[in-house]
Coordinates of C-alpha atoms in Angstrom, one line a residue:
Chain A
X4 CA 8.7 63.1 -32.2
X5 CA 5.2 61.3 -33.7
X6 CA 3.8 61.7 -36.9
X7 CA 1.6 64.6 -36.6
X8 CA -1.1 64.4 -39.2
X9 CA -1.3 67.8 -40.7
X10 CA -3.1 69.0 -43.7
X11 CA -3.5 72.4 -45.3
X12 CA -7.0 72.5 -45.0
X13 CA -7.3 72.1 -41.3
X14 CA -5.5 71.3 -38.5
X15 CA -6.8 68.6 -36.6
X16 CA -4.1 68.7 -34.0
X17 CA -3.0 71.9 -32.7
X18 CA -1.4 70.8 -29.3
X19 CA 0.9 68.3 -28.6
X20 CA 1.6 67.7 -25.1
X21 CA 3.7 65.4 -23.0
X22 CA 1.9 62.6 -21.6
X23 CA 1.1 63.7 -17.9
X24 CA -0.7 60.7 -16.9
X25 CA 2.5 59.0 -15.8
X26 CA 5.5 61.9 -14.7
X27 CA 8.7 61.2 -15.4
X28 CA 10.4 60.7 -12.0
X29 CA 10.8 64.2 -10.9
X30 CA 7.4 65.4 -9.1
X31 CA 7.4 69.2 -10.7
X32 CA 4.3 70.1 -11.3
X33 CA 3.6 70.8 -15.0
X34 CA 1.3 73.5 -16.0
X35 CA -1.2 72.7 -18.6
X36 CA -3.2 75.7 -19.8
X37 CA -4.3 77.3 -16.4
X38 CA -4.7 74.4 -14.6
X39 CA -2.0 73.2 -12.2
X40 CA -1.6 69.7 -12.3
X41 CA -0.9 68.5 -8.8
X42 CA 2.4 66.8 -7.9
X43 CA 1.5 63.2 -8.5
X44 CA 3.4 61.9 -5.7
X45 CA 1.4 62.7 -2.9
X46 CA -0.7 59.5 -2.5
X47 CA -4.2 60.2 -3.2
X48 CA -6.0 58.5 0.1
X49 CA -8.5 60.8 0.8
X50 CA -11.5 62.7 -1.0
X51 CA -9.5 66.0 -0.7
X52 CA -6.4 64.6 -2.1
X53 CA -8.6 62.9 -5.1
X54 CA -10.3 66.2 -5.5
X55 CA -7.1 68.1 -6.1
X56 CA -6.9 66.0 -8.9
X57 CA -9.8 66.6 -10.9
X58 CA -10.4 69.7 -12.9
X59 CA -12.1 72.9 -11.6
X60 CA -14.6 75.3 -13.2
X61 CA -17.1 74.9 -15.7
X62 CA -16.1 72.2 -18.5
X63 CA -16.3 73.6 -21.8
X64 CA -16.5 71.6 -25.6
X65 CA -15.3 73.6 -28.6
X66 CA -16.0 72.2 -31.8
X67 CA -15.0 73.7 -35.0
X68 CA -13.0 73.9 -38.2
X69 CA -10.4 76.2 -35.9
X70 CA -10.9 74.9 -32.9
X71 CA -8.8 71.9 -31.5
X72 CA -10.0 68.6 -32.0
X73 CA -8.5 66.1 -30.1
X74 CA -5.4 66.0 -28.1
X75 CA -2.5 63.8 -28.9
X76 CA -0.3 62.7 -26.3
X77 CA 3.6 61.9 -27.3
X78 CA 4.3 59.0 -25.2
X79 CA 8.1 59.7 -25.4
X80 CA 8.4 59.1 -21.8
X81 CA 6.8 55.8 -22.2
X82 CA 9.6 52.7 -22.6
X83 CA 9.0 49.9 -24.3
X84 CA 10.8 46.6 -23.2
X85 CA 12.7 44.6 -25.6
X86 CA 10.6 41.7 -26.2
X87 CA 13.3 40.1 -28.8
X88 CA 13.9 37.4 -26.4
X89 CA 10.5 36.3 -27.2
X90 CA 10.9 36.5 -30.9
X91 CA 11.9 33.8 -33.3
X92 CA 14.9 34.8 -35.3
X93 CA 12.8 34.5 -38.5
X94 CA 10.7 37.5 -37.3
X95 CA 13.8 39.7 -35.8
X96 CA 14.3 41.5 -39.1
X97 CA 11.5 44.0 -39.3
X98 CA 12.2 44.9 -43.1
X99 CA 11.4 41.1 -44.0
X100 CA 8.0 39.9 -44.2
X101 CA 6.8 37.4 -41.8
X102 CA 4.6 35.8 -43.9
X103 CA 7.6 34.3 -45.4
X104 CA 8.9 32.3 -42.8
X105 CA 5.0 31.8 -41.2
X106 CA 4.9 28.2 -42.7
X107 CA 8.2 26.9 -41.5
X108 CA 7.5 28.3 -37.9
X109 CA 4.3 27.0 -37.9
X110 CA 5.8 23.4 -39.0
X111 CA 8.3 23.6 -36.4
X112 CA 6.0 24.3 -33.4
X113 CA 3.9 21.4 -34.7
X114 CA 6.7 19.0 -35.0
X115 CA 7.8 19.7 -31.4
X116 CA 4.6 19.1 -30.4
X117 CA 4.4 16.0 -32.5
X118 CA 7.6 14.8 -30.9
X119 CA 6.1 15.8 -27.1
X120 CA 2.9 13.8 -27.7
X121 CA 4.9 10.7 -29.5
X122 CA 6.9 10.7 -25.9
X123 CA 4.2 11.0 -24.1
X124 CA 2.6 7.9 -25.8
X125 CA 5.6 5.9 -25.2
X126 CA 5.5 6.8 -21.4
X127 CA 1.9 6.3 -21.2
X128 CA 1.7 2.8 -22.9
X129 CA 4.6 1.7 -20.6
X130 CA 2.7 2.7 -17.3
X131 CA -0.5 1.3 -18.9
X132 CA 1.5 -1.9 -19.6
X133 CA 3.2 -2.0 -15.9
X134 CA -0.3 -2.0 -14.5
X135 CA -1.9 -4.4 -16.8
X136 CA 0.8 -6.9 -16.1
X137 CA 0.5 -6.5 -12.9
X138 CA -2.9 -8.4 -13.3
X139 CA -1.5 -11.4 -15.0
X140 CA -0.1 -14.4 -13.0
X141 CA 3.0 -13.7 -10.8
X142 CA 6.2 -15.5 -11.3
X143 CA 5.2 -17.8 -8.1
X144 CA 2.3 -19.1 -9.6
X145 CA 3.7 -19.5 -13.2
X146 CA 6.6 -21.9 -11.6
X147 CA 4.1 -24.1 -10.4
X148 CA 2.0 -24.0 -13.1
X149 CA 3.9 -26.6 -15.1
X150 CA 4.7 -29.9 -13.9
X151 CA 7.6 -31.7 -15.7
X152 CA 7.6 -35.5 -14.9
X153 CA 10.2 -38.1 -15.4
X154 CA 8.6 -41.1 -17.3
X155 CA 11.0 -43.7 -16.2
X156 CA 9.9 -43.9 -12.9
X157 CA 6.5 -45.3 -13.6
X158 CA 6.3 -48.9 -14.4
X159 CA 4.2 -50.2 -17.0
X160 CA 0.9 -50.8 -15.8
X161 CA 1.1 -48.3 -12.9
X162 CA -0.5 -45.1 -12.4
X163 CA 1.0 -42.4 -11.0
X164 CA -0.6 -39.3 -9.0
X165 CA 0.7 -36.0 -8.9
X166 CA -0.4 -33.0 -7.5
X167 CA -0.6 -30.2 -10.4
X168 CA -2.4 -26.8 -9.6
X169 CA -3.9 -28.0 -6.5
X170 CA -5.5 -31.3 -8.6
X171 CA -4.5 -34.8 -8.7
X172 CA -2.6 -35.3 -12.1
X173 CA -2.6 -39.2 -13.2
X174 CA 0.1 -40.6 -15.3
X175 CA -0.7 -44.0 -16.4
X176 CA 1.6 -46.5 -18.1
X177 CA -0.4 -48.7 -20.2
X178 CA 0.0 -52.0 -20.8
X179 CA 0.0 -53.4 -24.4
X180 CA -3.1 -55.1 -23.7
X181 CA -5.0 -52.2 -22.5
X182 CA -4.4 -50.0 -25.4
X183 CA -5.8 -53.1 -27.5
X184 CA -8.6 -53.4 -25.7
X185 CA -9.4 -49.4 -25.9
X186 CA -8.5 -49.4 -29.3
X187 CA -11.4 -51.5 -30.3
X188 CA -14.2 -50.2 -28.0
X189 CA -17.3 -49.9 -29.9
X190 CA -17.8 -46.1 -29.8
X191 CA -21.6 -46.3 -30.1
X192 CA -21.7 -47.7 -26.4
X193 CA -19.9 -44.5 -25.2
X194 CA -21.8 -42.0 -23.4
X195 CA -19.2 -39.3 -24.3
X196 CA -17.9 -40.4 -27.9
X197 CA -14.5 -40.3 -27.8
X198 CA -11.9 -42.1 -29.7
X199 CA -8.8 -43.8 -27.7
X200 CA -6.7 -41.8 -30.4
X201 CA -8.1 -38.6 -29.5
X202 CA -7.3 -38.9 -25.8
X203 CA -3.4 -39.9 -25.8
X204 CA -0.4 -38.2 -27.6
X205 CA 1.3 -41.8 -27.3
X206 CA -0.5 -44.4 -26.9
X207 CA 1.3 -46.3 -23.7
X208 CA 0.9 -42.6 -21.5
X209 CA -2.3 -41.8 -20.6
X210 CA -2.4 -38.3 -18.8
X211 CA -5.3 -37.4 -17.0
X212 CA -6.9 -34.7 -14.3
X213 CA -8.1 -37.1 -11.2
X214 CA -11.1 -35.4 -10.9
X215 CA -14.5 -37.2 -11.4
X216 CA -16.6 -35.4 -13.8
X217 CA -19.6 -36.2 -11.5
X218 CA -19.0 -34.4 -8.1
X219 CA -15.4 -34.0 -8.1
X220 CA -13.8 -37.0 -5.7
X221 CA -10.6 -38.3 -6.7
X222 CA -11.2 -41.7 -8.5
X223 CA -9.3 -44.9 -7.4
X224 CA -6.7 -46.4 -10.1
X225 CA -6.9 -50.0 -11.8
X226 CA -10.5 -50.3 -10.3
X227 CA -13.9 -50.7 -11.6
X228 CA -15.6 -52.8 -14.2
X229 CA -13.5 -51.6 -16.8
X230 CA -10.1 -52.0 -15.8
X231 CA -9.3 -48.3 -15.1
X232 CA -10.3 -45.8 -13.0
X233 CA -13.5 -46.0 -10.2
X234 CA -15.1 -43.5 -8.1
X235 CA -15.6 -44.5 -4.8
X236 CA -18.2 -41.6 -4.0
X237 CA -21.1 -42.3 -6.2
X238 CA -19.4 -45.3 -8.2
X239 CA -18.7 -44.2 -11.7
X240 CA -16.4 -46.8 -13.8
X241 CA -14.2 -45.2 -16.3
X242 CA -12.2 -47.3 -18.8
X243 CA -8.2 -47.4 -19.2
X244 CA -8.9 -44.6 -21.3
X245 CA -10.4 -42.6 -18.7
X246 CA -13.9 -42.7 -20.5
X247 CA -16.9 -42.7 -18.6
X248 CA -18.6 -46.2 -18.9
X249 CA -21.2 -47.1 -16.3
X250 CA -22.5 -45.0 -13.0
X251 CA -23.6 -40.7 -12.5
X252 CA -20.9 -39.3 -14.2
X253 CA -21.6 -37.6 -17.4
X254 CA -18.1 -36.7 -19.4
X255 CA -15.0 -38.5 -19.7
X256 CA -11.8 -37.8 -17.3
X257 CA -10.3 -34.2 -18.6
X258 CA -7.0 -34.5 -20.6
X259 CA -4.7 -31.5 -19.9
X260 CA -2.6 -29.8 -21.9
X261 CA 1.0 -31.6 -22.2
X262 CA 3.9 -32.1 -24.6
X263 CA 6.7 -34.4 -24.5
X264 CA 10.0 -32.4 -24.7
X265 CA 12.3 -35.9 -25.1
X266 CA 11.7 -39.4 -24.8
X267 CA 11.7 -39.6 -21.1
X268 CA 9.7 -36.6 -19.8
X269 CA 6.3 -34.9 -20.1
X270 CA 5.7 -31.6 -19.5
X271 CA 2.0 -31.0 -17.9
X272 CA 0.8 -27.4 -18.2
Chain B
X22 CA 14.6 26.9 -49.7
X23 CA 14.2 23.2 -49.0
X24 CA 13.9 23.4 -45.7
X25 CA 11.1 25.5 -45.5
X26 CA 9.4 23.4 -48.5
X27 CA 9.6 20.4 -46.7
X28 CA 8.3 22.1 -43.7
X29 CA 5.6 23.1 -45.7
X30 CA 4.7 20.1 -46.8
X31 CA 4.7 18.1 -43.7
X32 CA 2.7 21.1 -42.6
X33 CA -0.1 20.2 -45.6
X34 CA 0.5 17.0 -45.2
X35 CA 0.3 15.6 -42.0
X36 CA -0.1 18.8 -39.3
X37 CA -3.0 20.3 -40.7
X38 CA -5.7 17.6 -40.3
X39 CA -6.2 16.5 -36.6
X40 CA -6.7 13.1 -37.7
X41 CA -3.9 12.8 -39.8
X42 CA -1.5 14.4 -37.0
X43 CA -2.9 12.0 -34.4
X44 CA -2.4 9.2 -37.0
X45 CA 1.1 10.6 -37.5
X46 CA 1.5 10.6 -33.5
X47 CA 0.5 7.0 -33.1
X48 CA 2.8 5.6 -36.4
X49 CA 5.8 7.9 -34.8
X50 CA 5.2 6.4 -31.0
X51 CA 5.0 3.1 -32.6
X52 CA 8.5 3.3 -34.5
X53 CA 9.9 5.5 -31.9
X54 CA 9.3 2.4 -29.2
X55 CA 11.4 0.3 -31.2
X56 CA 14.1 2.7 -31.8
X57 CA 14.1 3.8 -28.5
X58 CA 14.1 1.1 -26.4
X59 CA 17.0 -0.5 -28.7
X60 CA 19.1 2.5 -28.4
X61 CA 18.8 2.3 -24.6
X62 CA 19.3 -0.9 -24.4
X63 CA 22.5 -1.0 -26.1
X64 CA 23.3 2.2 -24.1
X65 CA 23.0 0.0 -21.0
X66 CA 24.5 -3.0 -22.2
X67 CA 27.5 -0.9 -23.6
X68 CA 28.1 0.7 -19.9
X69 CA 27.8 -2.8 -18.3
X70 CA 29.9 -4.7 -20.8
X71 CA 31.5 -7.9 -19.5
X72 CA 29.2 -7.5 -16.2
X73 CA 26.0 -8.9 -17.5
X74 CA 24.8 -12.6 -17.7
X75 CA 24.4 -12.7 -21.3
X76 CA 28.0 -11.5 -21.9
X77 CA 29.5 -14.2 -19.5
X78 CA 27.0 -16.9 -20.0
X79 CA 29.2 -18.6 -22.4
X80 CA 32.1 -18.9 -20.2
X81 CA 29.7 -20.7 -17.2
X82 CA 28.4 -23.1 -20.0
X83 CA 32.4 -23.9 -21.4
X84 CA 33.1 -24.0 -17.5
X85 CA 30.0 -26.5 -17.0
X86 CA 30.9 -28.8 -20.3
X87 CA 34.4 -28.9 -19.0
X88 CA 33.2 -30.6 -16.2
X89 CA 31.3 -33.1 -17.2
Chain C
X27 CA 17.2 37.6 24.5
X28 CA 15.2 37.1 21.4
X29 CA 12.5 39.1 23.3
X30 CA 15.0 42.0 24.0
X31 CA 16.4 42.1 20.4
X32 CA 12.8 42.3 18.9
X33 CA 11.9 45.0 21.2
X34 CA 14.8 47.1 20.5
X35 CA 15.0 46.9 17.1
X36 CA 11.5 47.1 16.4
X37 CA 11.6 50.8 18.5
X38 CA 14.6 51.6 16.5
X39 CA 12.2 50.9 13.3
X40 CA 9.4 52.9 14.2
X41 CA 11.3 55.8 15.2
X42 CA 10.8 57.8 12.0
X43 CA 13.4 60.3 11.5
X44 CA 12.2 63.8 10.4
X45 CA 14.9 64.1 7.5
X46 CA 13.9 61.1 5.4
X47 CA 10.3 61.0 4.1
X48 CA 8.1 58.5 5.6
X49 CA 7.9 56.0 2.4
X50 CA 11.6 55.0 3.1
X51 CA 10.9 54.5 7.1
X52 CA 10.1 50.8 7.1
X53 CA 13.3 49.3 5.6
X54 CA 16.4 48.1 7.2
X55 CA 19.0 47.9 4.9
X56 CA 23.0 47.7 4.7
X57 CA 23.2 49.5 1.1
X58 CA 24.0 52.6 2.7
X59 CA 26.5 51.4 5.1
X60 CA 30.0 51.9 4.6
X61 CA 32.4 49.0 3.2
X62 CA 34.7 48.6 6.5
X63 CA 31.4 48.5 8.5
X64 CA 30.2 45.7 6.2
X65 CA 33.2 43.4 6.4
X66 CA 33.5 44.2 9.9
X67 CA 29.6 42.9 10.5
X68 CA 30.2 40.0 8.3
X69 CA 33.6 39.1 10.4
X70 CA 31.8 39.2 13.5
X71 CA 29.3 37.0 12.3
X72 CA 31.6 34.5 11.0
X73 CA 33.5 34.6 14.4
X74 CA 30.7 34.2 16.2
X75 CA 28.9 31.3 14.1
X76 CA 32.3 29.2 13.9
X77 CA 32.9 29.7 17.9
X78 CA 29.3 28.5 18.4
X79 CA 30.1 25.6 15.8
X80 CA 33.9 24.6 17.5
X81 CA 32.4 24.6 21.1
X82 CA 29.8 22.3 19.8
X83 CA 32.4 20.2 18.1
X84 CA 34.4 20.0 21.1
X85 CA 31.5 19.0 23.2
X86 CA 30.9 16.1 21.3
X87 CA 33.6 14.0 22.8
X88 CA 34.2 10.0 21.9
X89 CA 33.5 7.9 24.4
X90 CA 35.6 4.4 24.6
X91 CA 32.5 2.7 25.5
X92 CA 30.7 3.6 22.6
X93 CA 33.5 2.9 20.2
X94 CA 32.0 1.4 16.8
X95 CA 33.6 1.8 13.6
X96 CA 31.6 2.8 10.7
X97 CA 32.3 1.2 7.1
X98 CA 34.2 3.2 4.6
X99 CA 32.5 3.6 1.6
X100 CA 34.0 0.8 -1.0
X101 CA 34.0 1.3 -4.4
X102 CA 31.5 -1.5 -5.8
X103 CA 31.3 -1.4 -9.7
X104 CA 27.6 -1.6 -9.1
X105 CA 27.0 1.7 -7.2
X106 CA 26.7 4.0 -9.9
X107 CA 23.2 5.2 -11.1
X108 CA 23.3 2.7 -14.3
X109 CA 26.0 -0.1 -13.6
X110 CA 24.7 -3.4 -13.3
X111 CA 25.5 -5.7 -10.8
X112 CA 28.8 -7.9 -11.8
X113 CA 27.0 -11.4 -12.6
X114 CA 30.5 -13.3 -12.2
X115 CA 30.8 -12.0 -8.7
X116 CA 27.0 -12.9 -7.9
X117 CA 27.9 -16.3 -8.9
X118 CA 30.9 -16.8 -6.8
X119 CA 29.1 -15.1 -3.9
X120 CA 26.1 -17.7 -4.5
X121 CA 28.4 -20.5 -4.0
X122 CA 29.9 -18.7 -0.9
X123 CA 26.4 -18.4 0.7
X124 CA 25.7 -21.8 -0.1
X125 CA 29.0 -23.2 1.2
X126 CA 29.6 -20.9 4.3
X127 CA 26.5 -19.1 5.4
X128 CA 23.6 -21.4 4.4
X129 CA 25.3 -23.4 7.4
X130 CA 23.5 -21.1 9.7
X131 CA 21.5 -18.4 7.7
X132 CA 18.2 -18.9 6.2
X133 CA 17.3 -17.5 3.0
X134 CA 13.5 -17.6 3.0
X135 CA 12.3 -15.3 0.1
X136 CA 14.7 -16.9 -2.4
X137 CA 13.5 -19.6 -5.0
X138 CA 15.9 -21.8 -7.0
X139 CA 13.7 -20.0 -10.3
X140 CA 15.2 -16.8 -9.3
X141 CA 18.5 -18.0 -10.3
X142 CA 17.8 -19.1 -13.9
X143 CA 19.3 -16.5 -16.5
X144 CA 20.4 -14.2 -13.3
X145 CA 23.7 -15.9 -13.2
X146 CA 22.8 -20.1 -13.9
X147 CA 21.2 -21.9 -16.9
X148 CA 18.1 -23.7 -16.1
X149 CA 20.0 -26.9 -16.0
X150 CA 22.6 -25.6 -13.4
X151 CA 19.4 -24.5 -11.2
X152 CA 17.8 -27.4 -12.0
X153 CA 20.8 -29.6 -10.6
X154 CA 21.3 -27.0 -7.6
X155 CA 17.7 -27.2 -6.7
X156 CA 17.9 -31.2 -6.7
X157 CA 20.7 -31.1 -4.2
X158 CA 18.6 -30.6 -1.3
X159 CA 15.8 -32.3 -0.3
X160 CA 12.3 -30.8 0.1
X161 CA 9.6 -31.8 2.4
X162 CA 6.5 -32.3 -0.2
X163 CA 3.0 -34.0 0.5
X164 CA 0.7 -34.8 2.0
X165 CA 0.6 -38.2 -0.1
X166 CA -2.0 -40.7 -0.7
X167 CA -1.4 -41.8 2.3
X168 CA -1.7 -38.3 4.0
X169 CA 2.3 -38.8 5.3
X170 CA 4.9 -35.8 4.3
X171 CA 7.7 -37.3 2.1
X172 CA 11.2 -35.7 1.3
X173 CA 11.8 -35.1 -2.4
X174 CA 14.5 -33.5 -4.5
X175 CA 14.0 -29.8 -4.9
X176 CA 12.6 -28.3 -7.9
X177 CA 13.0 -24.8 -9.7
X178 CA 9.7 -23.7 -7.3
X179 CA 11.5 -24.2 -4.6
X180 CA 12.5 -21.8 -1.7
X181 CA 16.1 -22.2 -0.6
X182 CA 16.5 -24.5 2.3
X183 CA 16.2 -23.2 5.9
X184 CA 19.3 -24.4 7.7
X185 CA 16.7 -24.8 11.0
X186 CA 13.1 -25.7 11.4
X187 CA 12.0 -22.9 13.3
X188 CA 13.7 -19.6 14.8
X189 CA 13.9 -21.5 18.3
X190 CA 16.1 -24.3 16.8
X191 CA 18.2 -21.6 15.4
X192 CA 18.4 -19.8 18.5
X193 CA 19.5 -23.1 20.2
X194 CA 22.0 -24.0 18.4
X195 CA 23.5 -20.6 18.2
X196 CA 23.7 -19.9 22.1
X197 CA 20.8 -17.9 22.1
X198 CA 21.5 -15.7 19.0
X199 CA 18.9 -16.1 16.1
X200 CA 21.1 -15.4 12.7
X201 CA 19.1 -13.4 10.7
X202 CA 17.6 -14.2 7.2
X203 CA 20.0 -12.9 4.5
X204 CA 17.2 -12.4 1.8
X205 CA 17.1 -8.5 2.3
X206 CA 20.0 -8.4 4.6
X207 CA 21.9 -5.6 2.4
X208 CA 19.1 -2.6 2.8
X209 CA 18.2 -3.9 6.3
X210 CA 21.4 -2.8 7.7
X211 CA 22.8 0.8 7.6
X212 CA 26.0 0.9 5.1
X213 CA 24.5 -2.1 3.2
X214 CA 27.4 -4.2 1.0
X215 CA 30.2 -1.9 2.8
X216 CA 28.6 -2.9 6.3
X217 CA 28.7 -6.8 5.5
X218 CA 32.0 -6.2 3.9
X219 CA 33.3 -4.8 6.9
X220 CA 32.0 -7.0 9.2
X221 CA 32.9 -9.9 7.3
X222 CA 36.6 -8.8 7.3
X223 CA 36.8 -6.8 10.4
X224 CA 37.0 -9.8 12.9
X225 CA 40.0 -8.6 15.5
X226 CA 41.1 -9.2 18.7
X227 CA 39.7 -6.9 21.5
X228 CA 41.5 -3.8 21.9
X229 CA 42.9 -3.3 25.5
X230 CA 40.3 -2.7 28.5
X231 CA 37.6 -5.0 26.6
X232 CA 36.5 -8.2 27.8
X233 CA 34.4 -10.5 25.6
X234 CA 32.8 -13.1 26.8
X235 CA 33.0 -16.6 26.1
X236 CA 30.8 -17.6 22.8
X237 CA 30.8 -14.1 21.7
X238 CA 33.5 -12.2 19.2
X239 CA 35.0 -9.2 19.0
X240 CA 34.0 -7.2 15.7
X241 CA 34.1 -3.3 16.0
X242 CA 31.8 -2.8 13.0
X243 CA 29.3 -4.7 14.9
X244 CA 27.2 -2.0 16.9
X245 CA 28.1 -2.9 20.6
X246 CA 31.3 -4.4 19.7
X247 CA 30.4 -8.3 20.4
X248 CA 28.7 -10.4 17.8
X249 CA 27.8 -14.0 18.1
X250 CA 29.0 -14.9 14.7
X251 CA 32.5 -16.2 14.6
X252 CA 34.4 -15.1 11.7
X253 CA 33.3 -17.3 8.7
X254 CA 35.7 -16.2 5.9
X255 CA 39.3 -17.2 5.6
X256 CA 41.4 -17.1 2.5
X257 CA 40.8 -20.6 1.0
X258 CA 38.1 -21.6 2.6
X259 CA 35.9 -22.5 -0.7
X260 CA 37.4 -23.0 -4.1
X261 CA 36.2 -20.9 -7.0
X262 CA 35.1 -23.0 -10.2
X263 CA 36.2 -20.0 -12.2
X264 CA 39.7 -20.0 -10.8
X265 CA 39.6 -16.6 -9.0
X266 CA 41.8 -16.7 -5.7
X267 CA 39.4 -17.2 -2.9
X268 CA 41.1 -14.7 -0.5
X269 CA 38.8 -13.5 2.2
X270 CA 38.2 -10.1 0.8
X271 CA 37.2 -11.7 -2.3
X272 CA 34.9 -13.7 -0.8
X273 CA 33.7 -11.2 1.3
X274 CA 33.0 -8.9 -1.8
X275 CA 31.5 -11.9 -4.0
X276 CA 29.1 -12.7 -0.7
X277 CA 28.2 -9.0 -0.4
X278 CA 27.6 -8.7 -3.9
X279 CA 25.4 -11.8 -3.6
X280 CA 23.4 -10.2 -0.9
X281 CA 22.5 -7.1 -2.8
X282 CA 21.3 -9.0 -5.6
X283 CA 19.3 -11.2 -3.9
X284 CA 17.8 -8.1 -2.2
X285 CA 17.1 -6.5 -5.3
X286 CA 17.1 -9.4 -8.0
X287 CA 15.2 -6.5 -10.1
X288 CA 18.5 -4.3 -10.0
X289 CA 19.4 -4.4 -13.2
X290 CA 16.1 -3.9 -14.5
X291 CA 15.7 -1.1 -12.4
X292 CA 18.6 0.7 -13.8
X293 CA 17.8 -0.2 -17.6
X294 CA 14.5 1.4 -16.4
X295 CA 16.5 4.5 -15.4
X296 CA 17.9 5.0 -18.5
X297 CA 14.5 5.1 -20.3
X298 CA 12.9 7.3 -17.8
X299 CA 15.4 9.5 -17.4
X300 CA 15.9 10.4 -21.1
X301 CA 12.3 10.3 -21.7
X302 CA 11.3 12.8 -19.0
X303 CA 14.4 15.0 -20.1
X304 CA 12.8 15.6 -23.6
X305 CA 9.5 15.8 -22.2
X306 CA 10.3 18.7 -20.1
X307 CA 12.5 20.4 -22.8
X308 CA 9.2 20.1 -25.1
X309 CA 7.0 21.5 -22.2
X310 CA 9.2 24.3 -21.6
X311 CA 9.1 25.0 -25.4
X312 CA 5.5 24.6 -25.8
X313 CA 5.1 26.8 -22.6
X314 CA 7.3 29.7 -24.1
X315 CA 5.4 29.3 -27.3
X316 CA 1.9 29.7 -25.4
X317 CA 2.9 32.5 -23.0
X318 CA 4.6 34.5 -25.9
X319 CA 1.4 36.6 -26.3
X320 CA 1.3 37.4 -22.7
X321 CA 4.8 37.8 -22.2
X322 CA 5.7 40.3 -25.0
X323 CA 2.9 42.7 -24.3
X324 CA 3.3 45.8 -22.0
X325 CA 0.5 47.2 -20.2
X326 CA 0.5 50.7 -18.7
X327 CA -2.6 52.0 -16.7
X328 CA -3.6 55.9 -16.4
X329 CA -4.2 57.1 -13.5

C-alpha cells in the first residue's frame, strides 16, 4: 500500500483503485464504478473493438471540497526489476548517502578512462610509427648506401674508381709531391676557394665523387694541365685535390662523407 | 579514508581540467611505453631464454676465436 | 522429398485445432511431448545421422594408386604462439643448406646481410659472403668482372638460369628454397618428412630411372635423390650430425629464411594481444558506465 496523503481538512484522495491499465494475467473484467472494463486480452484491431474500450455516456467533471479530486493508482502490480547489477557497491546501501562516495567513484571512472587513453595512445603511436617508418629507406638500399674500401689495394699515385650509390667514387692515393704541391697552392688563384686541408682527412687519401660539376661527366684521372683530373666532355681541369682550375666547371669536385674505421679501410657514406 | 582522499586529490589535481587530464595521459603514455616495452620484451626473452641470438652469441664468438 | 515434407508439415501447421486459442496455433514445440517420445526422437536422429556418416566414410575407400603419406605433426620448439626460433638450430641449418642443398637449390631472396645478428656476427657473415664470387660490373672498360661477395649480395645461384637447372637435373627444376616452408602443405613437417622419408618402393610400384621413391612426395616419385645421410657434414658446435638432426636443422633454417621477421612477429604479438586485452576490458567498463542510465530504467506504457 502506498502512502495516501490525508488531511483532516479535506480528503484529496478518496478513492484508491488498482492500476487497471495493465491487468495482471487474468482477464477477469474488473468493474470500476458502473462501467465495464472489457477484457484486455481481446486484440483491438477494429474500430469497433477499440470503441469498446472508450468510455460511454456523457463525461462529467466534478470539483469541490467533498468531491474526488484525483485518482491515484496503486502500482502494487508493477514489478520493478532488480538493477543492483548496474549499481556500484558503494551506493547499494540505501541508508548511506551516495555523496560520500561520489568523488572516489568519479575518480575511479576517470582513472579507467585515462588508462584506456594511455593504452590507445601507445597503440596509435606504434601504428603511426609503423606507417611512417615504411617511408624510410629499405634495408637493401641501406645496405648499398655504405661502401667499405680496402686502402691497401690502392698503390701510391693511383686513382681507384668504385661504384657507390650509382655514381663513380674516386679514391686517390696521393704521392708526397702531390701533397706538397696542393698544400702550396695560392688560394687567390682558385675559382672555388678551398684549402687542401679542408678537402682531405688524411693527406695521402683524397676521396671524391667522380662527377664533373659542369655537366656531370666522369673526369679522367691523372690527366689535364694540373695533374689531377680532366673532364673530356668540355675540358675542365682539376688539380690533385679535386679543385677546379681551368675550364667551364664552376665548383670543385664533391667530397662525400667518409670515416676511417681503422688504418687500412675507409667507410664512405 | 586515505583511498578516497587520494582519489579526491587525483580528481581535483588531474582529472578535473581537460587540459591537465590530456597532459596526464600524454605523460602516462610516455612512461607506460617505456615500462610496457621493457616488460613485454623481458617476457619474450624469458619465454625463449636460450633460443635467442643474444643468448647464444657468446658461444659462437667463443667457438670462432678457438678456431682462429 | 523436401517439398513433400514441407507441404505436409505446412498443412499440419495450418490446421488450427478448435480447442486451442488462435494465439498458440503458430508454434511447433517439443515442450509438450512426453519424455519417452523425446528420447525416441533424439535416438532416431542420432542413428540416422550416424548411419549416413558411416556410409559416407565407408564409401571413401583408400586406393593404392594414390598412396601418399601426410607428414605427422612434429613438436617444433618454435611452433608455439610466443616461441622464438632456436638460433643454434637455424645456424646449423644454414651450414647444412650451404654444404648440401645449395649444390642444386637457389635461395634468391636471401642476402648475406640478413645473417648479421640473426645467427652470425657481422664479421662471420662478411667471411661467408667473401667465400662466393659475385659477378659485378661493368667496370671502366665495360666488362663484367668477378669479385668476392659482400654483405649486400644475394646468396649465390647454383645455376645460371632455370633451363640450365633443368638440364642438369633430368628435366626437374630444383625449387628456390627461400619461401619453401610456407609454400608446401605441412610446412616444416613436410620438409622434415621428405628429407628423412626416402625408402624402397613398396611392391607393385615401379620407379623409373633417375627418379626416387618418397612416400611423402605427391605422386610418390621425386627427382631429388636422398640428400641427407648420417655424418654427411660435421657441425662446428659438436652436435652429432645424424640424418634426423640435419633434417630438423635445415627445416628450422628454411622456416627462418621464409620468415626472417619470425621472432619480431611473435614479440609484437605479446604486446598487441596484451594491449588489446586491456583496451577490451576498459571499453567494456566504459560501455557499462555509459549505458547504466539507459539500462537501469523501466518504461511501461499505458493502453
